[in-house]
Amino acid sequence: MTTNVELHHGDCLQGMGQLPAGQVDLVVTSPPYNLGIDYNTYRDTSERQAFIAWCLEWAAEVKRVMADDASFFLNVGAVPKNPLLPHQLLLALTDGDDPLFILQNTFHWVKSISVETRGGDTISTGHFKPINSKRYVNDCHEYVFHLTKSGEVTLDRKGAGVPYVHKSNISRWGHTEGEDKRCRGNTWFIPYDTIKNRSRDRPHPATFPVGLVQQCIRIHGKGENTHLLDPFNGIGTSALAAVRSGIISYTGFDIDADYLDVTRERLRAEHEEPAETT
């Protein structure tokens, strides 16, 4: 299926206001973290309460355009000396007598991990930004909060599943239904793609891998009929995931025209021309 990609240059709050209510199946996004990240256009240094108030505004528009059975996957990171932002934002979105969203699942996006094999070897894999500190350890993960309107949205748990290590479990447990695949759980190891030139291959200071968005598409389980929205398009990672997953449509907003140009170039490399932008 050819994905209909629509890119819009402008503020997502205003842009989403032009979309009809209840038409989006899936939202995957990573907003600015308010941690002083050096974006081209956006100034990532708001006072904390003002930042959260702004997030509540655009999140309310996200909720309006979502279908009742839609999923909203919100990726939020932090830094070791300022670790509370993801939790403060989550509480703002889900707390109170009439919350915007229900937290249905919390996923941990693991960028780098070290594990010990049964043979006693330690294997390290993935990518992380090392820090030089006597107080903090390297931060190798971010949160992905799965938010829904009701807390009762059905997922395709095996859509993002993994095969059994011990194949005898397939016949031993009735819930497998004979299939060599189980729920992956809420820990997702998805490393960044290896790049040769940061300014050319990843000209954005805060991106997530295409595989992370593809994982959200799979587990939400709507297949090719999914309409995906990313209010903070950046350089088009969600758009690429939409194209590679073969879903019906993608809508992205960004205030930075240069980032949208990069998105178009990435889509052209995937042989998918975006629709005219506004």
mmCIF file of C-alpha atoms in Angstrom:
data_model
loop_
_atom_site.group_PDB
_atom_site.id
_atom_site.type_symbol
_atom_site.label_atom_id
_atom_site.label_comp_id
_atom_site.label_asym_id
_atom_site.label_seq_id
_atom_site.Cartn_x
_atom_site.Cartn_y
_atom_site.Cartn_z
ATOM 1 C CA MET A 1 0.000 0.000 0.000
ATOM 2 C CA THR A 2 1.197 3.511 -0.803
ATOM 3 C CA THR A 3 1.126 5.733 2.273
ATOM 4 C CA ASN A 4 -0.502 9.140 1.921
ATOM 5 C CA VAL A 5 1.973 11.454 3.661
ATOM 6 C CA GLU A 6 0.873 14.980 4.602
ATOM 7 C CA LEU A 7 3.454 17.390 5.997
ATOM 8 C CA HIS A 8 2.397 20.724 7.469
ATOM 9 C CA HIS A 9 4.679 23.642 8.262
ATOM 10 C CA GLY A 10 3.386 25.396 11.352
ATOM 11 C CA ASP A 11 2.408 25.151 14.980
ATOM 12 C CA CYS A 12 0.857 21.761 15.726
ATOM 13 C CA LEU A 13 -1.674 23.274 18.115
ATOM 14 C CA GLN A 14 -3.142 25.405 15.351
ATOM 15 C CA GLY A 15 -2.685 22.702 12.730
ATOM 16 C CA MET A 16 -4.447 19.979 14.675
ATOM 17 C CA GLY A 17 -7.304 22.417 15.202
ATOM 18 C CA GLN A 18 -7.992 22.091 11.461
ATOM 19 C CA LEU A 19 -8.265 18.294 11.619
ATOM 20 C CA PRO A 20 -11.627 16.571 12.093
ATOM 21 C CA ALA A 21 -12.350 14.983 15.470
ATOM 22 C CA GLY A 22 -11.990 11.258 16.024
ATOM 23 C CA GLN A 23 -10.134 10.398 12.808
ATOM 24 C CA VAL A 24 -6.641 9.457 14.039
ATOM 25 C CA ASP A 25 -5.903 5.821 14.948
ATOM 26 C CA LEU A 26 -2.432 6.237 16.369
ATOM 27 C CA VAL A 27 -0.270 9.057 17.710
ATOM 28 C CA VAL A 28 3.461 8.570 18.219
ATOM 29 C CA THR A 29 5.491 11.603 19.161
ATOM 30 C CA SER A 30 8.390 12.977 21.129
ATOM 31 C CA PRO A 31 7.836 16.614 22.097
ATOM 32 C CA PRO A 32 10.611 19.001 23.119
ATOM 33 C CA TYR A 33 11.868 17.947 26.544
ATOM 34 C CA ASN A 34 12.415 21.450 27.978
ATOM 35 C CA LEU A 35 15.995 20.492 28.798
ATOM 36 C CA GLY A 36 17.817 23.124 26.751
ATOM 37 C CA ILE A 37 18.226 20.999 23.618
ATOM 38 C CA ASP A 38 19.580 23.015 20.701
ATOM 39 C CA TYR A 39 16.825 22.798 18.066
ATOM 40 C CA ASN A 40 17.008 24.968 14.944
ATOM 41 C CA THR A 41 13.889 27.022 15.695
ATOM 42 C CA TYR A 42 12.279 26.018 19.003
ATOM 43 C CA ARG A 43 13.763 27.411 22.230
ATOM 44 C CA ASP A 44 13.786 24.513 24.669
ATOM 45 C CA THR A 45 14.099 26.544 27.874
ATOM 46 C CA SER A 46 10.597 27.315 29.156
ATOM 47 C CA GLU A 47 9.812 27.549 32.842
ATOM 48 C CA ARG A 48 8.644 24.097 33.955
ATOM 49 C CA GLN A 49 5.021 24.924 34.778
ATOM 50 C CA ALA A 50 4.628 26.945 31.574
ATOM 51 C CA PHE A 51 6.021 24.017 29.608
ATOM 52 C CA ILE A 52 3.583 21.557 31.186
ATOM 53 C CA ALA A 53 0.675 23.954 30.599
ATOM 54 C CA TRP A 54 1.651 24.100 26.920
ATOM 55 C CA CYS A 55 1.823 20.308 26.774
ATOM 56 C CA LEU A 56 -1.684 20.095 28.188
ATOM 57 C CA GLU A 57 -2.889 22.368 25.381
ATOM 58 C CA TRP A 58 -1.515 20.324 22.507
ATOM 59 C CA ALA A 59 -2.367 17.044 24.250
ATOM 60 C CA ALA A 60 -6.006 18.154 24.465
ATOM 61 C CA GLU A 61 -5.994 18.590 20.679
ATOM 62 C CA VAL A 62 -4.376 15.167 20.302
ATOM 63 C CA LYS A 63 -7.214 13.670 22.331
ATOM 64 C CA ARG A 64 -9.849 15.465 20.241
ATOM 65 C CA VAL A 65 -8.545 14.104 16.936
ATOM 66 C CA MET A 66 -8.084 10.551 18.283
ATOM 67 C CA ALA A 67 -10.663 7.837 17.705
ATOM 68 C CA ASP A 68 -12.081 6.270 20.863
ATOM 69 C CA ASP A 69 -9.941 3.156 20.354
ATOM 70 C CA ALA A 70 -6.792 5.051 19.374
ATOM 71 C CA SER A 71 -3.437 4.861 21.142
ATOM 72 C CA PHE A 72 -1.109 7.727 22.035
ATOM 73 C CA PHE A 73 2.538 6.706 22.502
ATOM 74 C CA LEU A 74 4.392 9.566 24.183
ATOM 75 C CA ASN A 75 8.190 9.380 24.264
ATOM 76 C CA VAL A 76 9.745 11.569 26.944
ATOM 77 C CA GLY A 77 13.346 11.621 28.082
ATOM 78 C CA ALA A 78 15.241 13.288 30.884
ATOM 79 C CA VAL A 79 18.783 13.996 32.027
ATOM 80 C CA PRO A 80 20.341 12.586 35.211
ATOM 81 C CA LYS A 81 20.447 15.924 37.009
ATOM 82 C CA ASN A 82 16.851 16.726 36.008
ATOM 83 C CA PRO A 83 15.016 13.367 36.111
ATOM 84 C CA LEU A 84 11.477 14.361 37.085
ATOM 85 C CA LEU A 85 10.150 15.830 33.829
ATOM 86 C CA PRO A 86 8.685 12.601 32.375
ATOM 87 C CA HIS A 87 6.848 11.879 35.628
ATOM 88 C CA GLN A 88 5.622 15.441 36.110
ATOM 89 C CA LEU A 89 4.270 15.562 32.576
ATOM 90 C CA LEU A 90 2.643 12.158 32.913
ATOM 91 C CA LEU A 91 0.918 13.182 36.140
ATOM 92 C CA ALA A 92 -0.375 16.353 34.502
ATOM 93 C CA LEU A 93 -1.876 14.309 31.660
ATOM 94 C CA THR A 94 -3.433 11.593 33.817
ATOM 95 C CA ASP A 95 -4.163 13.060 37.271
ATOM 96 C CA GLY A 96 -7.371 14.575 38.634
ATOM 97 C CA ASP A 97 -11.073 13.786 38.565
ATOM 98 C CA ASP A 98 -11.339 14.301 34.798
ATOM 99 C CA PRO A 99 -7.916 13.434 33.323
ATOM 100 C CA LEU A 100 -7.076 13.911 29.679
ATOM 101 C CA PHE A 101 -5.792 10.338 29.358
ATOM 102 C CA ILE A 102 -5.504 7.006 31.113
ATOM 103 C CA LEU A 103 -2.042 5.485 31.374
ATOM 104 C CA GLN A 104 -2.533 2.007 29.940
ATOM 105 C CA ASN A 105 1.103 0.838 29.630
ATOM 106 C CA THR A 106 4.594 2.134 30.324
ATOM 107 C CA PHE A 107 7.346 1.014 27.967
ATOM 108 C CA HIS A 108 11.058 1.431 28.561
ATOM 109 C CA TRP A 109 12.939 2.246 25.371
ATOM 110 C CA VAL A 110 16.386 0.792 26.036
ATOM 111 C CA LYS A 111 19.062 2.347 23.826
ATOM 112 C CA SER A 112 22.003 0.385 25.159
ATOM 113 C CA ILE A 113 22.282 -2.666 27.385
ATOM 114 C CA SER A 114 24.874 -5.017 28.862
ATOM 115 C CA VAL A 115 23.872 -8.609 29.610
ATOM 116 C CA GLU A 116 25.716 -11.637 30.906
ATOM 117 C CA THR A 117 25.317 -14.799 28.872
ATOM 118 C CA ARG A 118 24.841 -18.258 30.334
ATOM 119 C CA GLY A 119 28.460 -18.869 29.427
ATOM 120 C CA GLY A 120 29.547 -16.022 31.672
ATOM 121 C CA ASP A 121 30.449 -13.515 28.958
ATOM 122 C CA THR A 122 29.272 -9.904 29.184
ATOM 123 C CA ILE A 123 27.900 -8.470 25.957
ATOM 124 C CA SER A 124 27.265 -4.751 25.489
ATOM 125 C CA THR A 125 25.284 -3.462 22.533
ATOM 126 C CA GLY A 126 23.491 -0.306 21.458
ATOM 127 C CA HIS A 127 24.272 3.406 21.545
ATOM 128 C CA PHE A 128 24.243 5.930 24.381
ATOM 129 C CA LYS A 129 25.696 9.330 25.226
ATOM 130 C CA PRO A 130 28.377 8.828 27.900
ATOM 131 C CA ILE A 131 28.604 11.317 30.750
ATOM 132 C CA ASN A 132 31.567 12.212 32.923
ATOM 133 C CA SER A 133 30.214 12.325 36.461
ATOM 134 C CA LYS A 134 30.966 11.100 39.966
ATOM 135 C CA ARG A 135 27.265 11.320 40.893
ATOM 136 C CA TYR A 136 25.346 9.911 37.949
ATOM 137 C CA VAL A 137 25.514 6.850 35.731
ATOM 138 C CA ASN A 138 25.067 6.836 31.954
ATOM 139 C CA ASP A 139 21.415 7.242 31.001
ATOM 140 C CA CYS A 140 20.622 4.442 28.544
ATOM 141 C CA HIS A 141 16.826 4.508 28.368
ATOM 142 C CA GLU A 142 13.771 6.724 27.867
ATOM 143 C CA TYR A 143 10.084 6.321 28.656
ATOM 144 C CA VAL A 144 7.308 5.634 26.172
ATOM 145 C CA PHE A 145 3.945 6.171 27.870
ATOM 146 C CA HIS A 146 0.978 4.435 26.239
ATOM 147 C CA LEU A 147 -2.017 6.713 26.804
ATOM 148 C CA THR A 148 -5.620 6.053 25.790
ATOM 149 C CA LYS A 149 -9.005 7.635 26.349
ATOM 150 C CA SER A 150 -10.447 4.705 28.292
ATOM 151 C CA GLY A 151 -7.579 2.509 29.448
ATOM 152 C CA GLU A 152 -9.325 -0.389 27.683
ATOM 153 C CA VAL A 153 -7.898 -0.297 24.157
ATOM 154 C CA THR A 154 -7.185 -3.776 22.786
ATOM 155 C CA LEU A 155 -3.622 -4.308 21.559
ATOM 156 C CA ASP A 156 -1.999 -6.870 19.297
ATOM 157 C CA ARG A 157 0.422 -8.080 21.964
ATOM 158 C CA LYS A 158 2.083 -10.562 19.626
ATOM 159 C CA GLY A 159 2.300 -8.046 16.805
ATOM 160 C CA ALA A 160 5.497 -6.792 18.382
ATOM 161 C CA GLY A 161 6.281 -10.192 19.879
ATOM 162 C CA VAL A 162 9.357 -12.393 20.001
ATOM 163 C CA PRO A 163 9.855 -16.141 19.418
ATOM 164 C CA TYR A 164 10.174 -18.531 22.339
ATOM 165 C CA VAL A 165 13.715 -19.457 23.353
ATOM 166 C CA HIS A 166 12.545 -22.857 24.566
ATOM 167 C CA LYS A 167 10.291 -24.251 21.834
ATOM 168 C CA SER A 168 8.765 -26.798 24.196
ATOM 169 C CA ASN A 169 6.781 -23.921 25.680
ATOM 170 C CA ILE A 170 4.759 -23.680 22.462
ATOM 171 C CA SER A 171 3.002 -26.991 23.132
ATOM 172 C CA ARG A 172 3.236 -26.815 26.932
ATOM 173 C CA TRP A 173 1.159 -23.665 27.330
ATOM 174 C CA GLY A 174 -2.333 -23.416 25.891
ATOM 175 C CA HIS A 175 -2.242 -19.640 25.536
ATOM 176 C CA THR A 176 0.380 -19.940 22.758
ATOM 177 C CA GLU A 177 -2.245 -21.440 20.424
ATOM 178 C CA GLY A 178 0.629 -23.253 18.742
ATOM 179 C CA GLU A 179 2.339 -20.042 17.651
ATOM 180 C CA ASP A 180 6.059 -19.477 18.166
ATOM 181 C CA LYS A 181 5.647 -15.933 19.393
ATOM 182 C CA ARG A 182 5.053 -14.363 22.778
ATOM 183 C CA CYS A 183 4.407 -10.879 24.112
ATOM 184 C CA ARG A 184 7.671 -8.931 24.184
ATOM 185 C CA GLY A 185 6.740 -7.119 27.396
ATOM 186 C CA ASN A 186 7.353 -3.502 28.250
ATOM 187 C CA THR A 187 11.139 -3.404 27.773
ATOM 188 C CA TRP A 188 12.043 -2.538 24.201
ATOM 189 C CA PHE A 189 15.697 -2.654 23.190
ATOM 190 C CA ILE A 190 15.830 -0.539 20.037
ATOM 191 C CA PRO A 191 19.244 0.962 19.280
ATOM 192 C CA TYR A 192 19.823 3.918 17.022
ATOM 193 C CA ASP A 193 20.840 3.163 13.472
ATOM 194 C CA THR A 194 24.588 3.490 12.998
ATOM 195 C CA ILE A 195 25.452 6.669 11.091
ATOM 196 C CA LYS A 196 28.652 7.958 9.511
ATOM 197 C CA ASN A 197 27.996 11.700 9.597
ATOM 198 C CA ARG A 198 25.772 13.269 12.278
ATOM 199 C CA SER A 199 25.127 16.581 10.487
ATOM 200 C CA ARG A 200 24.188 14.779 7.260
ATOM 201 C CA ASP A 201 22.516 11.573 8.453
ATOM 202 C CA ARG A 202 20.780 12.811 11.633
ATOM 203 C CA PRO A 203 20.573 16.646 11.529
ATOM 204 C CA HIS A 204 18.349 16.869 14.600
ATOM 205 C CA PRO A 205 19.429 16.934 18.257
ATOM 206 C CA ALA A 206 16.728 14.612 19.622
ATOM 207 C CA THR A 207 15.389 11.787 17.469
ATOM 208 C CA PHE A 208 14.059 8.304 18.053
ATOM 209 C CA PRO A 209 14.718 5.294 15.793
ATOM 210 C CA VAL A 210 12.318 4.346 13.008
ATOM 211 C CA GLY A 211 12.045 0.952 14.704
ATOM 212 C CA LEU A 212 10.499 2.506 17.801
ATOM 213 C CA VAL A 213 7.586 3.921 15.805
ATOM 214 C CA GLN A 214 7.217 0.669 13.862
ATOM 215 C CA GLN A 215 6.940 -1.164 17.175
ATOM 216 C CA CYS A 216 4.081 1.139 18.205
ATOM 217 C CA ILE A 217 2.342 0.559 14.862
ATOM 218 C CA ARG A 218 2.617 -3.211 15.281
ATOM 219 C CA ILE A 219 1.411 -3.395 18.850
ATOM 220 C CA HIS A 220 -1.530 -1.049 18.267
ATOM 221 C CA GLY A 221 -2.671 -3.644 15.761
ATOM 222 C CA LYS A 222 -4.721 -1.717 13.182
ATOM 223 C CA GLY A 223 -2.516 -2.863 10.315
ATOM 224 C CA GLU A 224 -2.515 -1.056 6.991
ATOM 225 C CA ASN A 225 -5.670 0.931 7.851
ATOM 226 C CA THR A 226 -3.777 3.004 10.440
ATOM 227 C CA HIS A 227 -3.798 6.812 10.253
ATOM 228 C CA LEU A 228 -0.674 7.920 12.158
ATOM 229 C CA LEU A 229 -0.163 11.424 13.540
ATOM 230 C CA ASP A 230 3.057 12.976 14.852
ATOM 231 C CA PRO A 231 2.504 16.563 16.061
ATOM 232 C CA PHE A 232 6.297 17.058 16.296
ATOM 233 C CA ASN A 233 7.461 15.663 12.971
ATOM 234 C CA GLY A 234 11.115 16.699 13.308
ATOM 235 C CA ILE A 235 13.104 15.112 10.479
ATOM 236 C CA GLY A 236 10.356 12.621 9.685
ATOM 237 C CA THR A 237 11.176 9.475 11.626
ATOM 238 C CA SER A 238 7.477 8.712 12.142
ATOM 239 C CA ALA A 239 6.806 9.415 8.469
ATOM 240 C CA LEU A 240 9.479 6.910 7.465
ATOM 241 C CA ALA A 241 8.020 4.333 9.843
ATOM 242 C CA ALA A 242 4.581 4.865 8.303
ATOM 243 C CA VAL A 243 5.939 4.303 4.799
ATOM 244 C CA ARG A 244 7.973 1.237 5.755
ATOM 245 C CA SER A 245 4.975 -0.235 7.599
ATOM 246 C CA GLY A 246 2.696 0.305 4.597
ATOM 247 C CA ILE A 247 -0.075 2.059 6.535
ATOM 248 C CA ILE A 248 -2.714 4.142 4.815
ATOM 249 C CA SER A 249 -1.814 7.666 5.959
ATOM 250 C CA TYR A 250 0.509 9.871 7.976
ATOM 251 C CA THR A 251 0.127 13.459 9.153
ATOM 252 C CA GLY A 252 3.031 15.457 10.567
ATOM 253 C CA PHE A 253 3.471 19.023 11.811
ATOM 254 C CA ASP A 254 6.640 21.008 12.447
ATOM 255 C CA ILE A 255 7.510 24.669 12.926
ATOM 256 C CA ASP A 256 10.930 24.203 11.327
ATOM 257 C CA ALA A 257 10.931 24.330 7.523
ATOM 258 C CA ASP A 258 14.446 22.873 7.340
ATOM 259 C CA TYR A 259 13.385 19.759 9.239
ATOM 260 C CA LEU A 260 10.499 19.300 6.823
ATOM 261 C CA ASP A 261 12.931 19.576 3.905
ATOM 262 C CA VAL A 262 15.011 16.805 5.476
ATOM 263 C CA THR A 263 11.826 14.754 5.855
ATOM 264 C CA ARG A 264 11.095 15.146 2.154
ATOM 265 C CA GLU A 265 14.603 14.037 1.247
ATOM 266 C CA ARG A 266 14.317 10.975 3.477
ATOM 267 C CA LEU A 267 10.950 10.103 1.941
ATOM 268 C CA ARG A 268 12.319 10.520 -1.570
ATOM 269 C CA ALA A 269 15.043 8.074 -0.641
ATOM 270 C CA GLU A 270 12.215 5.670 0.292
ATOM 271 C CA HIS A 271 10.503 6.406 -3.082
ATOM 272 C CA GLU A 272 7.537 8.048 -1.337
ATOM 273 C CA GLU A 273 6.680 11.624 -2.296
ATOM 274 C CA PRO A 274 4.882 13.575 0.459
ATOM 275 C CA ALA A 275 1.645 15.399 -0.262
ATOM 276 C CA GLU A 276 1.632 19.165 -0.712
ATOM 277 C CA THR A 277 2.243 20.924 2.578
ATOM 278 C CA THR A 278 0.625 23.919 4.170
#
